[in-house]
Tab-separated table of C-alpha atoms in Angstrom:
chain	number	residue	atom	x	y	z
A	25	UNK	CA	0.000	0.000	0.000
A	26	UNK	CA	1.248	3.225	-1.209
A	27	UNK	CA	2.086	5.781	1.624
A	28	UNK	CA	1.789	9.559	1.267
A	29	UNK	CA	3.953	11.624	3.496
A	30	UNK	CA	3.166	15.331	3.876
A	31	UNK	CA	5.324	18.288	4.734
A	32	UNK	CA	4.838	19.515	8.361
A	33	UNK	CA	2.249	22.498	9.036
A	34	UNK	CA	4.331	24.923	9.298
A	35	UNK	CA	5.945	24.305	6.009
A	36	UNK	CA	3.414	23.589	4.243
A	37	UNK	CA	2.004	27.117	5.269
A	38	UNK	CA	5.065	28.661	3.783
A	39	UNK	CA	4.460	27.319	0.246
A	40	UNK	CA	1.074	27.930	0.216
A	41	UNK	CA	1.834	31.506	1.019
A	42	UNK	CA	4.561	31.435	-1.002
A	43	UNK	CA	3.096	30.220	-3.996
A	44	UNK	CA	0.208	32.967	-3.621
A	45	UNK	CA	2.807	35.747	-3.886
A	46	UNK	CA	4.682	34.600	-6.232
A	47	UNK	CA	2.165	33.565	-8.828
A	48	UNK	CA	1.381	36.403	-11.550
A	49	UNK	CA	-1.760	38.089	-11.882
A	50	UNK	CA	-4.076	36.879	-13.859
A	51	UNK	CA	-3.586	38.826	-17.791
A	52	UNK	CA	-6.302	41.786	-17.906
A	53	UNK	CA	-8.866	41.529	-20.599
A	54	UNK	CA	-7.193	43.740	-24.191
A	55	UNK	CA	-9.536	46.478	-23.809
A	56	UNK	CA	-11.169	48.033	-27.167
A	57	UNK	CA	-11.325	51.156	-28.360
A	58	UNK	CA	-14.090	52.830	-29.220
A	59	UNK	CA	-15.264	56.476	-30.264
A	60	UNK	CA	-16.356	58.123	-27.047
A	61	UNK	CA	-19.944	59.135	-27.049
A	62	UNK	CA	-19.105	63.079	-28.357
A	63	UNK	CA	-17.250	61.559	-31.269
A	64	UNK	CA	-20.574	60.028	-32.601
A	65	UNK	CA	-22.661	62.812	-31.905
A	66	UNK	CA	-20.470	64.764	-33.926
A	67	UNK	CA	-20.034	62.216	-36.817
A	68	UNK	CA	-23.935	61.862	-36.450
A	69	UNK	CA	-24.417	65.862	-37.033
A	70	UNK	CA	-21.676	65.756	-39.856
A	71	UNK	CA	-23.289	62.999	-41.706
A	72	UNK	CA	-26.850	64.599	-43.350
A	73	UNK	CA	-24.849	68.126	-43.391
A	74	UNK	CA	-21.901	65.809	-45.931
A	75	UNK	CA	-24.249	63.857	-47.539
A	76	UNK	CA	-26.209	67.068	-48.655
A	77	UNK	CA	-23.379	68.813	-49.600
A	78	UNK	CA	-22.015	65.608	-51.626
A	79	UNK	CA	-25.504	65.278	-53.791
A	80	UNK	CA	-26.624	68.510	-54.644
A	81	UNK	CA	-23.339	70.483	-54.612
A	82	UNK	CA	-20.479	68.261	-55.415
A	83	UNK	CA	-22.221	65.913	-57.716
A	84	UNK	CA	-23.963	68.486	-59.926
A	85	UNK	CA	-20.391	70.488	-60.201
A	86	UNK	CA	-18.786	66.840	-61.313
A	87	UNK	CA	-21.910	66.487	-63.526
A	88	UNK	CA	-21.285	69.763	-64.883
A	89	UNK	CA	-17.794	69.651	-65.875
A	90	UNK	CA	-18.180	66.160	-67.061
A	91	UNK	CA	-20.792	67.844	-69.351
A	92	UNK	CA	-18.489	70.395	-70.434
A	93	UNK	CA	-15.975	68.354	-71.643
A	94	UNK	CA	-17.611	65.941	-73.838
A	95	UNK	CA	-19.550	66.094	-76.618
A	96	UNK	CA	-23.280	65.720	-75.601
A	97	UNK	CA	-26.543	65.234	-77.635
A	98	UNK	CA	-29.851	64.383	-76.395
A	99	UNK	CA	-28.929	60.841	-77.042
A	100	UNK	CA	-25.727	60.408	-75.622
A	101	UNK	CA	-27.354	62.604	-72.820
A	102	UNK	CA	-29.358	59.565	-72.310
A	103	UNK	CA	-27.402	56.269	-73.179
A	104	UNK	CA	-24.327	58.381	-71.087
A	105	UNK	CA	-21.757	57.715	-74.200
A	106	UNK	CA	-20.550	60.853	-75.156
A	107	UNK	CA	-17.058	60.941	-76.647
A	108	UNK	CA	-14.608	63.149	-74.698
A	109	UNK	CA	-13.682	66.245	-76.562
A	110	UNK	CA	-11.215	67.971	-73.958
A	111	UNK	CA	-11.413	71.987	-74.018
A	112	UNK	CA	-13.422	72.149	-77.131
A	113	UNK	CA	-16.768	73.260	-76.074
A	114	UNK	CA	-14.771	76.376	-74.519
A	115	UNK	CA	-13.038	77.036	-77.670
A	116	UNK	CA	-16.286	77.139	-79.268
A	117	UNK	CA	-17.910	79.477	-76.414
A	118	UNK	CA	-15.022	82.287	-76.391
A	119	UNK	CA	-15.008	82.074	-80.539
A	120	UNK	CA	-19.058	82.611	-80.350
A	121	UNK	CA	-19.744	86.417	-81.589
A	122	UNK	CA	-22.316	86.356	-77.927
A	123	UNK	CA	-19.761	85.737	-75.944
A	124	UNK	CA	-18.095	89.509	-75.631
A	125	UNK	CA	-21.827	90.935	-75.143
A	126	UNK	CA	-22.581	88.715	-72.642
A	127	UNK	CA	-19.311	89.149	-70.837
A	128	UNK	CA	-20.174	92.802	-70.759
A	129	UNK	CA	-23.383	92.838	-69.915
A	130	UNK	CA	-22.872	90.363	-67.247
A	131	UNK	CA	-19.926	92.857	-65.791
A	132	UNK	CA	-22.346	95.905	-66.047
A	133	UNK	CA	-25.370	94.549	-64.764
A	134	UNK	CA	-23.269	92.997	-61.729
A	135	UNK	CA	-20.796	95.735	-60.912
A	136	UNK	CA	-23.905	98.242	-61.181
A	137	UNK	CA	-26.479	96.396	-59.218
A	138	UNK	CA	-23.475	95.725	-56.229
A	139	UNK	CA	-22.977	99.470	-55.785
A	140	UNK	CA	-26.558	101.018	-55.950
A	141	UNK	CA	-27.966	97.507	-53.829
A	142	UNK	CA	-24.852	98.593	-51.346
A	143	UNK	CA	-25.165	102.087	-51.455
A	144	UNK	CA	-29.275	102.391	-50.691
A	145	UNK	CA	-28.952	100.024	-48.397
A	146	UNK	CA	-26.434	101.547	-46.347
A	147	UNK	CA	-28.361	104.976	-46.422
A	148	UNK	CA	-31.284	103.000	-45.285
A	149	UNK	CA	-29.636	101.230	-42.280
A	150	UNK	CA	-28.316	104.445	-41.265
A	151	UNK	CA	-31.729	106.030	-41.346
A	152	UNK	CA	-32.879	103.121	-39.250
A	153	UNK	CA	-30.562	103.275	-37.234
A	154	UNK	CA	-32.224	106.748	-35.723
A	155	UNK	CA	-34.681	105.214	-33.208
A	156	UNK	CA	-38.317	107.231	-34.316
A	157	UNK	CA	-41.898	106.113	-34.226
A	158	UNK	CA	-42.656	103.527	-36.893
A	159	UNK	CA	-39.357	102.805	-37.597
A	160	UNK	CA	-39.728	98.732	-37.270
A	161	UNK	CA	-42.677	98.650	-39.714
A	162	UNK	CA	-41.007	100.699	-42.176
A	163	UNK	CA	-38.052	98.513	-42.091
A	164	UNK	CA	-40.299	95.495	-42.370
A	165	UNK	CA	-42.035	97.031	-45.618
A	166	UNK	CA	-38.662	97.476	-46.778
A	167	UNK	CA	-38.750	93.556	-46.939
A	168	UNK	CA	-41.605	92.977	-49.238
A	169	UNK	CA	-39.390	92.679	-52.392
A	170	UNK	CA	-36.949	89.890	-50.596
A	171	UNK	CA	-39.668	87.912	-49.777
A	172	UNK	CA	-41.299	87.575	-52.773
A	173	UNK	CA	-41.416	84.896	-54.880
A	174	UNK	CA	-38.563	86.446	-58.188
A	175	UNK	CA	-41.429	84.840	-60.471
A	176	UNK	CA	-43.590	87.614	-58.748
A	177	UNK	CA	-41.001	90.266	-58.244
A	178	UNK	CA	-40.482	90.105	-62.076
A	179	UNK	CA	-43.592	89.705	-63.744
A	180	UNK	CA	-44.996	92.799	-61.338
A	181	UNK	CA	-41.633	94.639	-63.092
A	182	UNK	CA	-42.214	93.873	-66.553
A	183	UNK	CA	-46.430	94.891	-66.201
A	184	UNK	CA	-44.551	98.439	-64.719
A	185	UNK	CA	-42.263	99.006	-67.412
A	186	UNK	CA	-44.832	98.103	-70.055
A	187	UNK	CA	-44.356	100.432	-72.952
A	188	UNK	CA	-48.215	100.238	-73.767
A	189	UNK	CA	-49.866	100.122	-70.873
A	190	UNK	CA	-47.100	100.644	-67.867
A	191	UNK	CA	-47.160	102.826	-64.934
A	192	UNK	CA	-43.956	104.365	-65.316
A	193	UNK	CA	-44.860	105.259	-68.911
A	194	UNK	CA	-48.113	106.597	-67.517
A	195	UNK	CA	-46.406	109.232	-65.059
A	196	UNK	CA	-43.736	110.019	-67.697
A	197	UNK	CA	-46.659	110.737	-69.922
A	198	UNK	CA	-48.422	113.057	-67.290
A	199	UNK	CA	-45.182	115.168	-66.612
A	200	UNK	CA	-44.353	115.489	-70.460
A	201	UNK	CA	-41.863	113.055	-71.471
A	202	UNK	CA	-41.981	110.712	-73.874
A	203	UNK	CA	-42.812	106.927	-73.604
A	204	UNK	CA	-39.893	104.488	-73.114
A	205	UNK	CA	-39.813	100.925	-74.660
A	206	UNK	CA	-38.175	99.777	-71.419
A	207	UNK	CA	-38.557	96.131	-72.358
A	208	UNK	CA	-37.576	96.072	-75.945
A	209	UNK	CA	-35.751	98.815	-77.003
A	210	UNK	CA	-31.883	97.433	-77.118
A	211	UNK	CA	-30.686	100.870	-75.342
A	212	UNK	CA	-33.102	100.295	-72.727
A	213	UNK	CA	-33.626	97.054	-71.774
A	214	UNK	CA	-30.397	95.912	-69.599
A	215	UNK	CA	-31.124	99.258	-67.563
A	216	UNK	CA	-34.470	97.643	-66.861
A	217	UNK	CA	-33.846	94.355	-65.483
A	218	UNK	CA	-30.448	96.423	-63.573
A	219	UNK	CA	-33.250	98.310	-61.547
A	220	UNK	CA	-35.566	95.587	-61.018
A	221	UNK	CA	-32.393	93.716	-59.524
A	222	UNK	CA	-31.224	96.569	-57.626
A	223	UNK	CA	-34.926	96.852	-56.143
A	224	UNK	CA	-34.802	93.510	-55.320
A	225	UNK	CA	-31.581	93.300	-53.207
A	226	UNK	CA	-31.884	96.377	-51.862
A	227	UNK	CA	-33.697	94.381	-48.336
A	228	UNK	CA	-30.919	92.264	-47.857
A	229	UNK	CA	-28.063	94.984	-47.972
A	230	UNK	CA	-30.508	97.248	-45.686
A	231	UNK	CA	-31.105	94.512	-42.617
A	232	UNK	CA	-27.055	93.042	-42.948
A	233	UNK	CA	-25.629	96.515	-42.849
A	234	UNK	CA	-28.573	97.094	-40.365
A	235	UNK	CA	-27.150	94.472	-38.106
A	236	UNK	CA	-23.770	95.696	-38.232
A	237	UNK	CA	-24.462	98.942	-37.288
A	238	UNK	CA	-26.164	97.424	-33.913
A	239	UNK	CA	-23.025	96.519	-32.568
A	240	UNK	CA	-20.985	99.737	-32.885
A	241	UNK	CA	-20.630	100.922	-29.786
A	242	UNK	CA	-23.251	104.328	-29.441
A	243	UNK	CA	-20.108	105.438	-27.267
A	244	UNK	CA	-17.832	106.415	-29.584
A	245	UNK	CA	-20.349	108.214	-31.671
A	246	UNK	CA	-21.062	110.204	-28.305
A	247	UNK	CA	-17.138	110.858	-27.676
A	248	UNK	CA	-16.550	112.329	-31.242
A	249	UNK	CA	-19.487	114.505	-30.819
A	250	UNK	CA	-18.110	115.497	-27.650
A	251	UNK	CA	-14.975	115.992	-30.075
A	252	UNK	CA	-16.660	118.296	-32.242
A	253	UNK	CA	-17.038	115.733	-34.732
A	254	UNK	CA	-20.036	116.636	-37.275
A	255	UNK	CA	-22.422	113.709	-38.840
A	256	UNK	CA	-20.189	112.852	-41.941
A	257	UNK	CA	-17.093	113.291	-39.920
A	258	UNK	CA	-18.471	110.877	-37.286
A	259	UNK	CA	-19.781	108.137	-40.620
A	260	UNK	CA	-16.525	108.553	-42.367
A	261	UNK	CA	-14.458	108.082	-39.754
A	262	UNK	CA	-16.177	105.684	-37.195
A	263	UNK	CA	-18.961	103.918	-38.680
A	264	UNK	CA	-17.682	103.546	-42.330
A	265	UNK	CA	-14.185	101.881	-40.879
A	266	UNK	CA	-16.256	99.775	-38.270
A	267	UNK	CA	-18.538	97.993	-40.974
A	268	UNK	CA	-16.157	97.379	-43.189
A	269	UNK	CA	-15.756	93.557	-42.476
A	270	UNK	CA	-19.761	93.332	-42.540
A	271	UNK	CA	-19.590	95.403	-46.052
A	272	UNK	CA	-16.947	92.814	-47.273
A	273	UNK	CA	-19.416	89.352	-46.515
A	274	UNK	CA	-22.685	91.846	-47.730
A	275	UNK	CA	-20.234	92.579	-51.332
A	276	UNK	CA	-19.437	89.104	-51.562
A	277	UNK	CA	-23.038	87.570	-51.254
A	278	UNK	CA	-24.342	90.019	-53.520
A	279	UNK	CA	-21.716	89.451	-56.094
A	280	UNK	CA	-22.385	85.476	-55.973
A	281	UNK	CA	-25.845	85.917	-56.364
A	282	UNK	CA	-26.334	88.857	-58.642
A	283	UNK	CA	-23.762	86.643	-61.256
A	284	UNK	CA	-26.189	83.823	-61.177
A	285	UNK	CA	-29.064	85.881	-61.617
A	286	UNK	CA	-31.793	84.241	-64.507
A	287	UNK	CA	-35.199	84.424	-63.198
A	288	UNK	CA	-35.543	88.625	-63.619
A	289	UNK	CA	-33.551	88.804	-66.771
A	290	UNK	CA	-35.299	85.674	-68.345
A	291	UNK	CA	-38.995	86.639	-67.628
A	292	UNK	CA	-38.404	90.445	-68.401
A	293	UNK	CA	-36.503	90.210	-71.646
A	294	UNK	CA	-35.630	86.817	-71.912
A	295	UNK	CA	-32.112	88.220	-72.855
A	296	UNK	CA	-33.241	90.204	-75.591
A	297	UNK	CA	-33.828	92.322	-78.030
A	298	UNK	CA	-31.192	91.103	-80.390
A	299	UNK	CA	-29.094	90.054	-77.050
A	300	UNK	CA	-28.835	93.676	-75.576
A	301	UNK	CA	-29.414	92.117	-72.336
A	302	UNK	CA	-27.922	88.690	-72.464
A	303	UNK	CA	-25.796	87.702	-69.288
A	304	UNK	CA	-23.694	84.374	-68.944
A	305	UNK	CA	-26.912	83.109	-66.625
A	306	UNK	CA	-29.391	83.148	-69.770
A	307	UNK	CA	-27.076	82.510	-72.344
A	308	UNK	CA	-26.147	78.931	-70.334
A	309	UNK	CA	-29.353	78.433	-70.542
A	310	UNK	CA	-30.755	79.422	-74.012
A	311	UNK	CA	-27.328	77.356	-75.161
A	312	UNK	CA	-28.941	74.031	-73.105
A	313	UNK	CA	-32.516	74.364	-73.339
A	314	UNK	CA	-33.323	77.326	-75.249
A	315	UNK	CA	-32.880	75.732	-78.720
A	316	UNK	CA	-34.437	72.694	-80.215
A	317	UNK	CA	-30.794	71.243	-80.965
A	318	UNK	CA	-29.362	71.780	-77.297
A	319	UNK	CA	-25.862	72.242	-76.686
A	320	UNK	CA	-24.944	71.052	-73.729
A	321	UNK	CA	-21.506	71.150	-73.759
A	322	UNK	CA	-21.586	74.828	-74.422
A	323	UNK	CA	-23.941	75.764	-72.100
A	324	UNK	CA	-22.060	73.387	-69.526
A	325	UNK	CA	-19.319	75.458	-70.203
A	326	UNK	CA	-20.663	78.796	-69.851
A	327	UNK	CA	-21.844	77.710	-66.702
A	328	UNK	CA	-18.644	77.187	-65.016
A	329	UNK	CA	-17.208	79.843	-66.363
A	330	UNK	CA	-19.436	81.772	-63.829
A	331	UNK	CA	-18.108	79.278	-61.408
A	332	UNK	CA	-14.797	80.319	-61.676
A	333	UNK	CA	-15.449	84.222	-61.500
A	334	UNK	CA	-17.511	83.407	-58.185
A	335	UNK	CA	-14.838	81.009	-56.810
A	336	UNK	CA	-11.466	83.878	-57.500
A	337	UNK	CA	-13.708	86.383	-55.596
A	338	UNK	CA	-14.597	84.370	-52.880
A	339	UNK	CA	-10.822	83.188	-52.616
A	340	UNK	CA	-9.781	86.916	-52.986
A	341	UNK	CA	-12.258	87.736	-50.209
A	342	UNK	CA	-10.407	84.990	-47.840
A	343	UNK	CA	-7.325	86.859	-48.394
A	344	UNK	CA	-7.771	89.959	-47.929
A	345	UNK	CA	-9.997	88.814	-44.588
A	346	UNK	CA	-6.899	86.920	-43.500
A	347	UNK	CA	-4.386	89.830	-44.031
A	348	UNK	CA	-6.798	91.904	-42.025
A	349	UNK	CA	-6.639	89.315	-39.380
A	350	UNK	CA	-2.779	89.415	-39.122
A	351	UNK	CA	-2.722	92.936	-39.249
């Protein structure tokens, strides 16, 4: 019969203390990483803002220039096998006799419709800026035209300027002066869609610069009083320097939009007569839909040509903003 011996108590204590010491601690689970609970709110918030921006901004500019550089007719619009033509379609858009008047016209009607839309605007916030009786519902009137629908805005402009039966020519007619085909005269009708633009704008010039001038400080108006300062002195020197990075965002807006603009021009004159008010906006479009053999290549291309002008000013706007900064 086999016979077990065992070590005495006291040893025996030893190495089982011993042996709990000395044997290592059991290897901790690999812990995983995972976003912490801010990271996915943020990716959650990111993702509809990227996904919108992806479909109907990137896409469409993609789509564009993809149209631009290939040769597209209705069929190849729809089987999507259009050969690949390079830079031709701009070749054929700068050698088009309509592309000089429309490059003019576009710079007119832009360049003019920036500084009036700027100009009444500012004189408007000013005047609001004089606390009086009144003074919120006039500046709420002053909305009407920004809220309307363009379709409306336009269509109430072209009844107006009607050479026939127009208002205007109605009150020119009771003080004397001849009637003036606004609408179809070629000397006259890029000055009419110019005001109805300029009308239009003028709200959103009136409640930016408005805004601006809410957070100059009414002391330093009150200390260059105190000065001796006069009104202009006080604008020219204070208020004027003050808005200036609100004026720059206000410019830049209304530059981006007023080179887009289609809706006025389009249901006024529809570019015309004989292309005396044809901008790059109409002409994009009367090259890819206007015609019953569309070129949409062309028009593609015409297209982000105003792209380009909109994306150097924005980018010249950036700099100068950051040179102000670091200054």
């Amino acid at each position: 019969m086999k016979q077990t011996t065992h070590p005495p108590d006291g040893l025996s204590a030893h190495v089982r203390s011993g042996a709990a010491t000395t044997a290592p601690p059991p290897a901790p689970a690999r812990a995983r990483r995972r976003p912490t609970s801010p990271q996915w709110a943020a990716w959650a918030f990111l993702a509809p803002v990227t996904l919108y921006l992806v479909l109907f901004y990137a896409y469409p500019l993609y789509r564009n220039l993809d149209l631009s550089l290939r040769n597209y007719t209705v069929r190849s619009f729809v089987q999507g096998n259009a050969p690949f033509t390079g830079i031709e379609n701009y070749r054929t858009v700068f050698d088009d006799p309509t592309f000089a008047p429309a490059l003019l016209h576009t710079a007119l009607f832009t360049a003019v419709c920036l500084v009036f839309q700027y100009a009444i605007g500012l004189a408007l916030a000013v005047f609001f800026t004089q606390h009086f009786r009144l003074s919120a519902t006039l500046r709420a009137l002053f909305l009407v035209p920004w809220l309307l629908p363009l379709i409306v805005s336009a269509s109430t402009w072209s009844w107006m300027l009607n050479s026939d039966s127009g208002i205007v020519n109605a009150a020119l007619h009771a003080l004397g002066i001849a009637p003036v085909n606004w609408l179809t005269s070629p000397s006259w009708s890029l000055t009419s869609v110019i005001i109805a633009n300029i009308w239009i704008g003028v709200p959103f010039n009136l409640v930016v610069l408005h805004s601006g001038l809410q957070s100059i400080p009414a002391s330093l108006h009150e200390a260059a009083a105190l000065d001796g300062a006069g009104a202009w002195q006080r604008f020219w020197r204070i208020t004027f320097p003050l808005l200036r990075p609100v004026s720059a965002i206000t410019l830049l807006l209304g530059l981006i939009y007023t080179l887009k603009v289609f809706d006025i021009i389009w249901i006024m004159t529809k570019g015309g007569p004989a292309d005396s008010s044809t901008t790059f906006a109409t002409w994009s479009y009367q090259l890819g839909f206007g015609n019953l053999l569309p070129a949409f290549g062309p028009g593609a291309a015409v297209g982000n040509l105003l792209v380009v002008a909109a994306m150097v000013f924005g980018l010249i706007y950036v700099k100068v903003q950051r040179k102000q900064a670091l200054s």
